[in-house]
Amino acid sequence: MGRPKRFIAGAVCPRCGEMDKIMMYSTDEGQFRECVACGFEDKQSEESDTSGELTTRVNQRKNEDDHTVKQVVFFKSAADDDEESQH
């Protein structure tokens, strides 16, 4: 008897490219994945493939944003000027 089907968060279907539509399940014949959007289905290989990483939304995104601070600007209000002139 196979285990229940479970969705793999962030997985992208290799056929239709939809995200979060891949289910994994096991039977006596092996482990399978299936896309509920387009019907794609394949059997996972028996060998443990550690060279490839499952494509997810996290490892697809390129973080090319520049996170350095360019310039810091301080604003003074008119009330700040009034307080300084009173002292």
PDB file as gemmi writes it, atoms N, CA and C in Angstrom:
CRYST1    1.000    1.000    1.000  90.00  90.00  90.00 P 1                      
ATOM      1  N   MET A   1       0.851  -1.193   0.000  1.00  0.00           N  
ATOM      2  CA  MET A   1       0.000   0.000   0.000  1.00  0.00           C  
ATOM      3  C   MET A   1       0.881   1.235   0.000  1.00  0.00           C  
ATOM      4  N   GLY A   2       0.568   2.207  -0.813  1.00  0.00           N  
ATOM      5  CA  GLY A   2       1.352   3.430  -0.916  1.00  0.00           C  
ATOM      6  C   GLY A   2       1.004   4.424   0.174  1.00  0.00           C  
ATOM      7  N   ARG A   3       1.903   5.351   0.366  1.00  0.00           N  
ATOM      8  CA  ARG A   3       1.655   6.432   1.318  1.00  0.00           C  
ATOM      9  C   ARG A   3       0.783   7.482   0.655  1.00  0.00           C  
ATOM     10  N   PRO A   4       0.159   8.365   1.439  1.00  0.00           N  
ATOM     11  CA  PRO A   4      -0.700   9.395   0.829  1.00  0.00           C  
ATOM     12  C   PRO A   4       0.103  10.370  -0.026  1.00  0.00           C  
ATOM     13  N   LYS A   5      -0.578  10.973  -1.002  1.00  0.00           N  
ATOM     14  CA  LYS A   5       0.061  11.969  -1.859  1.00  0.00           C  
ATOM     15  C   LYS A   5       0.258  13.242  -1.052  1.00  0.00           C  
ATOM     16  N   ARG A   6       1.390  13.914  -1.309  1.00  0.00           N  
ATOM     17  CA  ARG A   6       1.657  15.159  -0.600  1.00  0.00           C  
ATOM     18  C   ARG A   6       2.243  16.168  -1.584  1.00  0.00           C  
ATOM     19  N   PHE A   7       1.841  17.428  -1.412  1.00  0.00           N  
ATOM     20  CA  PHE A   7       2.355  18.493  -2.269  1.00  0.00           C  
ATOM     21  C   PHE A   7       3.749  18.890  -1.817  1.00  0.00           C  
ATOM     22  N   ILE A   8       4.590  19.273  -2.765  1.00  0.00           N  
ATOM     23  CA  ILE A   8       5.942  19.735  -2.485  1.00  0.00           C  
ATOM     24  C   ILE A   8       5.948  21.252  -2.668  1.00  0.00           C  
ATOM     25  N   ALA A   9       6.088  21.969  -1.566  1.00  0.00           N  
ATOM     26  CA  ALA A   9       6.037  23.435  -1.596  1.00  0.00           C  
ATOM     27  C   ALA A   9       7.186  24.001  -2.420  1.00  0.00           C  
ATOM     28  N   GLY A  10       6.859  24.882  -3.335  1.00  0.00           N  
ATOM     29  CA  GLY A  10       7.862  25.567  -4.141  1.00  0.00           C  
ATOM     30  C   GLY A  10       8.333  24.801  -5.354  1.00  0.00           C  
ATOM     31  N   ALA A  11       7.902  23.556  -5.542  1.00  0.00           N  
ATOM     32  CA  ALA A  11       8.347  22.766  -6.693  1.00  0.00           C  
ATOM     33  C   ALA A  11       7.695  23.294  -7.970  1.00  0.00           C  
ATOM     34  N   VAL A  12       8.456  23.302  -9.057  1.00  0.00           N  
ATOM     35  CA  VAL A  12       7.984  23.797 -10.358  1.00  0.00           C  
ATOM     36  C   VAL A  12       7.877  22.617 -11.310  1.00  0.00           C  
ATOM     37  N   CYS A  13       6.750  22.529 -12.002  1.00  0.00           N  
ATOM     38  CA  CYS A  13       6.534  21.431 -12.954  1.00  0.00           C  
ATOM     39  C   CYS A  13       7.481  21.583 -14.139  1.00  0.00           C  
ATOM     40  N   PRO A  14       8.188  20.503 -14.507  1.00  0.00           N  
ATOM     41  CA  PRO A  14       9.106  20.598 -15.646  1.00  0.00           C  
ATOM     42  C   PRO A  14       8.386  20.749 -16.991  1.00  0.00           C  
ATOM     43  N   ARG A  15       7.116  20.389 -17.067  1.00  0.00           N  
ATOM     44  CA  ARG A  15       6.387  20.496 -18.331  1.00  0.00           C  
ATOM     45  C   ARG A  15       5.705  21.862 -18.477  1.00  0.00           C  
ATOM     46  N   CYS A  16       4.849  22.232 -17.520  1.00  0.00           N  
ATOM     47  CA  CYS A  16       4.058  23.457 -17.685  1.00  0.00           C  
ATOM     48  C   CYS A  16       4.623  24.661 -16.937  1.00  0.00           C  
ATOM     49  N   GLY A  17       5.569  24.438 -16.031  1.00  0.00           N  
ATOM     50  CA  GLY A  17       6.203  25.539 -15.318  1.00  0.00           C  
ATOM     51  C   GLY A  17       5.397  26.094 -14.163  1.00  0.00           C  
ATOM     52  N   GLU A  18       4.254  25.488 -13.845  1.00  0.00           N  
ATOM     53  CA  GLU A  18       3.432  25.945 -12.720  1.00  0.00           C  
ATOM     54  C   GLU A  18       4.119  25.611 -11.401  1.00  0.00           C  
ATOM     55  N   MET A  19       4.003  26.533 -10.460  1.00  0.00           N  
ATOM     56  CA  MET A  19       4.618  26.336  -9.150  1.00  0.00           C  
ATOM     57  C   MET A  19       3.573  25.811  -8.159  1.00  0.00           C  
ATOM     58  N   ASP A  20       4.015  24.994  -7.223  1.00  0.00           N  
ATOM     59  CA  ASP A  20       3.182  24.438  -6.150  1.00  0.00           C  
ATOM     60  C   ASP A  20       2.063  23.546  -6.675  1.00  0.00           C  
ATOM     61  N   LYS A  21       2.298  22.837  -7.763  1.00  0.00           N  
ATOM     62  CA  LYS A  21       1.307  21.919  -8.315  1.00  0.00           C  
ATOM     63  C   LYS A  21       1.816  20.478  -8.342  1.00  0.00           C  
ATOM     64  N   ILE A  22       3.021  20.233  -7.817  1.00  0.00           N  
ATOM     65  CA  ILE A  22       3.627  18.900  -7.856  1.00  0.00           C  
ATOM     66  C   ILE A  22       3.283  18.127  -6.591  1.00  0.00           C  
ATOM     67  N   MET A  23       2.774  16.895  -6.790  1.00  0.00           N  
ATOM     68  CA  MET A  23       2.515  15.982  -5.679  1.00  0.00           C  
ATOM     69  C   MET A  23       3.506  14.828  -5.759  1.00  0.00           C  
ATOM     70  N   MET A  24       3.943  14.353  -4.616  1.00  0.00           N  
ATOM     71  CA  MET A  24       4.799  13.167  -4.549  1.00  0.00           C  
ATOM     72  C   MET A  24       3.988  12.049  -3.898  1.00  0.00           C  
ATOM     73  N   TYR A  25       4.189  10.827  -4.378  1.00  0.00           N  
ATOM     74  CA  TYR A  25       3.550   9.678  -3.741  1.00  0.00           C  
ATOM     75  C   TYR A  25       4.371   8.426  -4.025  1.00  0.00           C  
ATOM     76  N   SER A  26       4.200   7.428  -3.183  1.00  0.00           N  
ATOM     77  CA  SER A  26       4.936   6.171  -3.312  1.00  0.00           C  
ATOM     78  C   SER A  26       3.958   5.026  -3.503  1.00  0.00           C  
ATOM     79  N   THR A  27       4.370   4.065  -4.315  1.00  0.00           N  
ATOM     80  CA  THR A  27       3.633   2.813  -4.484  1.00  0.00           C  
ATOM     81  C   THR A  27       4.645   1.688  -4.347  1.00  0.00           C  
ATOM     82  N   ASP A  28       4.177   0.470  -4.542  1.00  0.00           N  
ATOM     83  CA  ASP A  28       5.087  -0.678  -4.518  1.00  0.00           C  
ATOM     84  C   ASP A  28       6.086  -0.608  -5.665  1.00  0.00           C  
ATOM     85  N   GLU A  29       5.758   0.125  -6.721  1.00  0.00           N  
ATOM     86  CA  GLU A  29       6.623   0.237  -7.895  1.00  0.00           C  
ATOM     87  C   GLU A  29       7.687   1.314  -7.760  1.00  0.00           C  
ATOM     88  N   GLY A  30       7.561   2.197  -6.791  1.00  0.00           N  
ATOM     89  CA  GLY A  30       8.557   3.238  -6.592  1.00  0.00           C  
ATOM     90  C   GLY A  30       7.930   4.550  -6.157  1.00  0.00           C  
ATOM     91  N   GLN A  31       8.724   5.615  -6.264  1.00  0.00           N  
ATOM     92  CA  GLN A  31       8.276   6.943  -5.878  1.00  0.00           C  
ATOM     93  C   GLN A  31       7.991   7.752  -7.147  1.00  0.00           C  
ATOM     94  N   PHE A  32       6.857   8.463  -7.152  1.00  0.00           N  
ATOM     95  CA  PHE A  32       6.404   9.195  -8.325  1.00  0.00           C  
ATOM     96  C   PHE A  32       6.133  10.650  -7.970  1.00  0.00           C  
ATOM     97  N   ARG A  33       6.169  11.502  -8.992  1.00  0.00           N  
ATOM     98  CA  ARG A  33       5.713  12.874  -8.848  1.00  0.00           C  
ATOM     99  C   ARG A  33       4.712  13.140  -9.958  1.00  0.00           C  
ATOM    100  N   GLU A  34       3.734  13.996  -9.645  1.00  0.00           N  
ATOM    101  CA  GLU A  34       2.650  14.257 -10.577  1.00  0.00           C  
ATOM    102  C   GLU A  34       2.237  15.725 -10.467  1.00  0.00           C  
ATOM    103  N   CYS A  35       1.982  16.362 -11.620  1.00  0.00           N  
ATOM    104  CA  CYS A  35       1.509  17.742 -11.663  1.00  0.00           C  
ATOM    105  C   CYS A  35      -0.008  17.727 -11.777  1.00  0.00           C  
ATOM    106  N   VAL A  36      -0.691  18.390 -10.840  1.00  0.00           N  
ATOM    107  CA  VAL A  36      -2.149  18.428 -10.884  1.00  0.00           C  
ATOM    108  C   VAL A  36      -2.651  19.438 -11.910  1.00  0.00           C  
ATOM    109  N   ALA A  37      -1.782  20.320 -12.416  1.00  0.00           N  
ATOM    110  CA  ALA A  37      -2.193  21.320 -13.401  1.00  0.00           C  
ATOM    111  C   ALA A  37      -2.230  20.740 -14.814  1.00  0.00           C  
ATOM    112  N   CYS A  38      -1.182  19.994 -15.205  1.00  0.00           N  
ATOM    113  CA  CYS A  38      -1.112  19.523 -16.595  1.00  0.00           C  
ATOM    114  C   CYS A  38      -1.099  18.006 -16.737  1.00  0.00           C  
ATOM    115  N   GLY A  39      -1.020  17.279 -15.626  1.00  0.00           N  
ATOM    116  CA  GLY A  39      -1.037  15.821 -15.707  1.00  0.00           C  
ATOM    117  C   GLY A  39       0.328  15.178 -15.884  1.00  0.00           C  
ATOM    118  N   PHE A  40       1.395  15.973 -15.922  1.00  0.00           N  
ATOM    119  CA  PHE A  40       2.751  15.414 -16.041  1.00  0.00           C  
ATOM    120  C   PHE A  40       2.986  14.417 -14.910  1.00  0.00           C  
ATOM    121  N   GLU A  41       3.626  13.296 -15.224  1.00  0.00           N  
ATOM    122  CA  GLU A  41       3.929  12.294 -14.206  1.00  0.00           C  
ATOM    123  C   GLU A  41       5.229  11.600 -14.576  1.00  0.00           C  
ATOM    124  N   ASP A  42       6.062  11.351 -13.588  1.00  0.00           N  
ATOM    125  CA  ASP A  42       7.258  10.557 -13.825  1.00  0.00           C  
ATOM    126  C   ASP A  42       7.667   9.837 -12.555  1.00  0.00           C  
ATOM    127  N   LYS A  43       8.504   8.829 -12.754  1.00  0.00           N  
ATOM    128  CA  LYS A  43       8.999   8.023 -11.647  1.00  0.00           C  
ATOM    129  C   LYS A  43      10.377   8.533 -11.262  1.00  0.00           C  
ATOM    130  N   GLN A  44      10.586   8.709  -9.982  1.00  0.00           N  
ATOM    131  CA  GLN A  44      11.898   9.124  -9.490  1.00  0.00           C  
ATOM    132  C   GLN A  44      12.874   7.955  -9.625  1.00  0.00           C  
ATOM    133  N   SER A  45      14.111   8.258  -9.942  1.00  0.00           N  
ATOM    134  CA  SER A  45      15.109   7.212 -10.122  1.00  0.00           C  
ATOM    135  C   SER A  45      15.428   6.562  -8.780  1.00  0.00           C  
ATOM    136  N   GLU A  46      15.844   5.320  -8.850  1.00  0.00           N  
ATOM    137  CA  GLU A  46      16.193   4.572  -7.639  1.00  0.00           C  
ATOM    138  C   GLU A  46      17.502   5.075  -7.039  1.00  0.00           C  
ATOM    139  N   GLU A  47      18.392   5.603  -7.886  1.00  0.00           N  
ATOM    140  CA  GLU A  47      19.670   6.119  -7.418  1.00  0.00           C  
ATOM    141  C   GLU A  47      19.451   7.433  -6.694  1.00  0.00           C  
ATOM    142  N   SER A  48      20.209   7.650  -5.655  1.00  0.00           N  
ATOM    143  CA  SER A  48      20.087   8.943  -4.973  1.00  0.00           C  
ATOM    144  C   SER A  48      20.900   9.960  -5.761  1.00  0.00           C  
ATOM    145  N   ASP A  49      20.219  10.915  -6.321  1.00  0.00           N  
ATOM    146  CA  ASP A  49      20.854  11.937  -7.151  1.00  0.00           C  
ATOM    147  C   ASP A  49      21.132  13.161  -6.297  1.00  0.00           C  
ATOM    148  N   THR A  50      22.351  13.273  -5.789  1.00  0.00           N  
ATOM    149  CA  THR A  50      22.703  14.401  -4.940  1.00  0.00           C  
ATOM    150  C   THR A  50      23.300  15.545  -5.750  1.00  0.00           C  
ATOM    151  N   SER A  51      23.565  15.321  -7.041  1.00  0.00           N  
ATOM    152  CA  SER A  51      24.184  16.367  -7.846  1.00  0.00           C  
ATOM    153  C   SER A  51      23.186  17.454  -8.239  1.00  0.00           C  
ATOM    154  N   GLY A  52      21.927  17.073  -8.473  1.00  0.00           N  
ATOM    155  CA  GLY A  52      20.937  18.054  -8.889  1.00  0.00           C  
ATOM    156  C   GLY A  52      20.044  18.461  -7.732  1.00  0.00           C  
ATOM    157  N   GLU A  53      19.637  19.708  -7.763  1.00  0.00           N  
ATOM    158  CA  GLU A  53      18.750  20.214  -6.726  1.00  0.00           C  
ATOM    159  C   GLU A  53      17.383  20.440  -7.338  1.00  0.00           C  
ATOM    160  N   LEU A  54      16.320  20.069  -6.629  1.00  0.00           N  
ATOM    161  CA  LEU A  54      14.970  20.276  -7.102  1.00  0.00           C  
ATOM    162  C   LEU A  54      14.729  21.764  -7.284  1.00  0.00           C  
ATOM    163  N   THR A  55      14.183  22.158  -8.431  1.00  0.00           N  
ATOM    164  CA  THR A  55      13.964  23.564  -8.734  1.00  0.00           C  
ATOM    165  C   THR A  55      12.799  24.098  -7.916  1.00  0.00           C  
ATOM    166  N   THR A  56      13.055  25.149  -7.168  1.00  0.00           N  
ATOM    167  CA  THR A  56      12.020  25.804  -6.369  1.00  0.00           C  
ATOM    168  C   THR A  56      12.058  27.296  -6.633  1.00  0.00           C  
ATOM    169  N   ARG A  57      11.083  28.033  -6.093  1.00  0.00           N  
ATOM    170  CA  ARG A  57      11.068  29.486  -6.289  1.00  0.00           C  
ATOM    171  C   ARG A  57      12.231  30.146  -5.565  1.00  0.00           C  
ATOM    172  N   VAL A  58      12.775  29.491  -4.553  1.00  0.00           N  
ATOM    173  CA  VAL A  58      13.876  30.067  -3.790  1.00  0.00           C  
ATOM    174  C   VAL A  58      15.179  30.010  -4.577  1.00  0.00           C  
ATOM    175  N   ASN A  59      15.481  28.860  -5.183  1.00  0.00           N  
ATOM    176  CA  ASN A  59      16.764  28.755  -5.872  1.00  0.00           C  
ATOM    177  C   ASN A  59      16.703  29.218  -7.325  1.00  0.00           C  
ATOM    178  N   GLN A  60      15.547  29.629  -7.821  1.00  0.00           N  
ATOM    179  CA  GLN A  60      15.453  30.190  -9.174  1.00  0.00           C  
ATOM    180  C   GLN A  60      15.720  31.679  -9.180  1.00  0.00           C  
ATOM    181  N   ARG A  61      15.347  32.346  -8.118  1.00  0.00           N  
ATOM    182  CA  ARG A  61      15.435  33.804  -8.061  1.00  0.00           C  
ATOM    183  C   ARG A  61      16.896  34.238  -7.949  1.00  0.00           C  
ATOM    184  N   LYS A  62      17.266  35.222  -8.742  1.00  0.00           N  
ATOM    185  CA  LYS A  62      18.613  35.777  -8.670  1.00  0.00           C  
ATOM    186  C   LYS A  62      18.560  37.028  -7.816  1.00  0.00           C  
ATOM    187  N   ASN A  63      19.370  37.069  -6.800  1.00  0.00           N  
ATOM    188  CA  ASN A  63      19.392  38.222  -5.909  1.00  0.00           C  
ATOM    189  C   ASN A  63      20.480  39.170  -6.388  1.00  0.00           C  
ATOM    190  N   GLU A  64      20.109  40.039  -7.317  1.00  0.00           N  
ATOM    191  CA  GLU A  64      21.066  40.980  -7.880  1.00  0.00           C  
ATOM    192  C   GLU A  64      20.865  42.388  -7.335  1.00  0.00           C  
ATOM    193  N   ASP A  65      19.998  42.518  -6.338  1.00  0.00           N  
ATOM    194  CA  ASP A  65      19.760  43.835  -5.752  1.00  0.00           C  
ATOM    195  C   ASP A  65      20.999  44.310  -5.013  1.00  0.00           C  
ATOM    196  N   ASP A  66      21.264  45.603  -5.100  1.00  0.00           N  
ATOM    197  CA  ASP A  66      22.369  46.201  -4.375  1.00  0.00           C  
ATOM    198  C   ASP A  66      21.839  46.648  -3.020  1.00  0.00           C  
ATOM    199  N   HIS A  67      22.305  46.008  -1.957  1.00  0.00           N  
ATOM    200  CA  HIS A  67      21.790  46.282  -0.626  1.00  0.00           C  
ATOM    201  C   HIS A  67      22.687  47.233   0.164  1.00  0.00           C  
ATOM    202  N   THR A  68      23.573  47.940  -0.503  1.00  0.00           N  
ATOM    203  CA  THR A  68      24.442  48.871   0.216  1.00  0.00           C  
ATOM    204  C   THR A  68      23.734  50.214   0.370  1.00  0.00           C  
ATOM    205  N   VAL A  69      24.049  50.904   1.435  1.00  0.00           N  
ATOM    206  CA  VAL A  69      23.463  52.218   1.687  1.00  0.00           C  
ATOM    207  C   VAL A  69      24.230  53.240   0.864  1.00  0.00           C  
ATOM    208  N   LYS A  70      23.522  53.980   0.050  1.00  0.00           N  
ATOM    209  CA  LYS A  70      24.155  54.958  -0.821  1.00  0.00           C  
ATOM    210  C   LYS A  70      24.406  56.276  -0.099  1.00  0.00           C  
ATOM    211  N   GLN A  71      23.377  56.780   0.594  1.00  0.00           N  
ATOM    212  CA  GLN A  71      23.503  58.061   1.254  1.00  0.00           C  
ATOM    213  C   GLN A  71      22.429  58.126   2.336  1.00  0.00           C  
ATOM    214  N   VAL A  72      22.788  58.678   3.460  1.00  0.00           N  
ATOM    215  CA  VAL A  72      21.831  58.878   4.538  1.00  0.00           C  
ATOM    216  C   VAL A  72      21.508  60.354   4.605  1.00  0.00           C  
ATOM    217  N   VAL A  73      20.220  60.666   4.594  1.00  0.00           N  
ATOM    218  CA  VAL A  73      19.774  62.056   4.620  1.00  0.00           C  
ATOM    219  C   VAL A  73      18.936  62.266   5.868  1.00  0.00           C  
ATOM    220  N   PHE A  74      19.262  63.320   6.639  1.00  0.00           N  
ATOM    221  CA  PHE A  74      18.493  63.670   7.821  1.00  0.00           C  
ATOM    222  C   PHE A  74      17.720  64.949   7.524  1.00  0.00           C  
ATOM    223  N   PHE A  75      16.470  64.975   7.922  1.00  0.00           N  
ATOM    224  CA  PHE A  75      15.627  66.143   7.728  1.00  0.00           C  
ATOM    225  C   PHE A  75      15.377  66.803   9.075  1.00  0.00           C  
ATOM    226  N   LYS A  76      15.428  68.131   9.075  1.00  0.00           N  
ATOM    227  CA  LYS A  76      15.118  68.891  10.277  1.00  0.00           C  
ATOM    228  C   LYS A  76      13.810  69.617  10.044  1.00  0.00           C  
ATOM    229  N   SER A  77      13.013  69.678  11.086  1.00  0.00           N  
ATOM    230  CA  SER A  77      11.764  70.421  10.967  1.00  0.00           C  
ATOM    231  C   SER A  77      11.983  71.848  11.450  1.00  0.00           C  
ATOM    232  N   ALA A  78      11.037  72.725  11.179  1.00  0.00           N  
ATOM    233  CA  ALA A  78      11.119  74.107  11.644  1.00  0.00           C  
ATOM    234  C   ALA A  78      11.109  74.176  13.163  1.00  0.00           C  
ATOM    235  N   ALA A  79      10.431  73.238  13.792  1.00  0.00           N  
ATOM    236  CA  ALA A  79      10.373  73.194  15.259  1.00  0.00           C  
ATOM    237  C   ALA A  79      11.774  72.922  15.822  1.00  0.00           C  
ATOM    238  N   ASP A  80      12.578  72.124  15.150  1.00  0.00           N  
ATOM    239  CA  ASP A  80      13.949  71.865  15.610  1.00  0.00           C  
ATOM    240  C   ASP A  80      14.773  73.141  15.564  1.00  0.00           C  
ATOM    241  N   ASP A  81      14.583  73.951  14.538  1.00  0.00           N  
ATOM    242  CA  ASP A  81      15.315  75.229  14.435  1.00  0.00           C  
ATOM    243  C   ASP A  81      14.903  76.179  15.548  1.00  0.00           C  
ATOM    244  N   ASP A  82      13.619  76.220  15.887  1.00  0.00           N  
ATOM    245  CA  ASP A  82      13.119  77.097  16.944  1.00  0.00           C  
ATOM    246  C   ASP A  82      13.714  76.715  18.298  1.00  0.00           C  
ATOM    247  N   GLU A  83      13.821  75.391  18.568  1.00  0.00           N  
ATOM    248  CA  GLU A  83      14.373  74.936  19.848  1.00  0.00           C  
ATOM    249  C   GLU A  83      15.842  75.299  19.972  1.00  0.00           C  
ATOM    250  N   GLU A  84      16.601  75.189  18.875  1.00  0.00           N  
ATOM    251  CA  GLU A  84      18.020  75.510  18.919  1.00  0.00           C  
ATOM    252  C   GLU A  84      18.254  77.003  19.139  1.00  0.00           C  
ATOM    253  N   SER A  85      17.398  77.842  18.570  1.00  0.00           N  
ATOM    254  CA  SER A  85      17.592  79.286  18.712  1.00  0.00           C  
ATOM    255  C   SER A  85      17.238  79.768  20.117  1.00  0.00           C  
ATOM    256  N   GLN A  86      16.409  79.021  20.839  1.00  0.00           N  
ATOM    257  CA  GLN A  86      16.038  79.405  22.211  1.00  0.00           C  
ATOM    258  C   GLN A  86      17.140  79.071  23.202  1.00  0.00           C  
ATOM    259  N   HIS A  87      18.051  78.184  22.872  1.00  0.00           N  
ATOM    260  CA  HIS A  87      19.092  77.780  23.813  1.00  0.00           C  
ATOM    261  C   HIS A  87      20.316  78.612  23.705  1.00  0.00           C  
TER     262      HIS A  87                                                      
END                                                                             
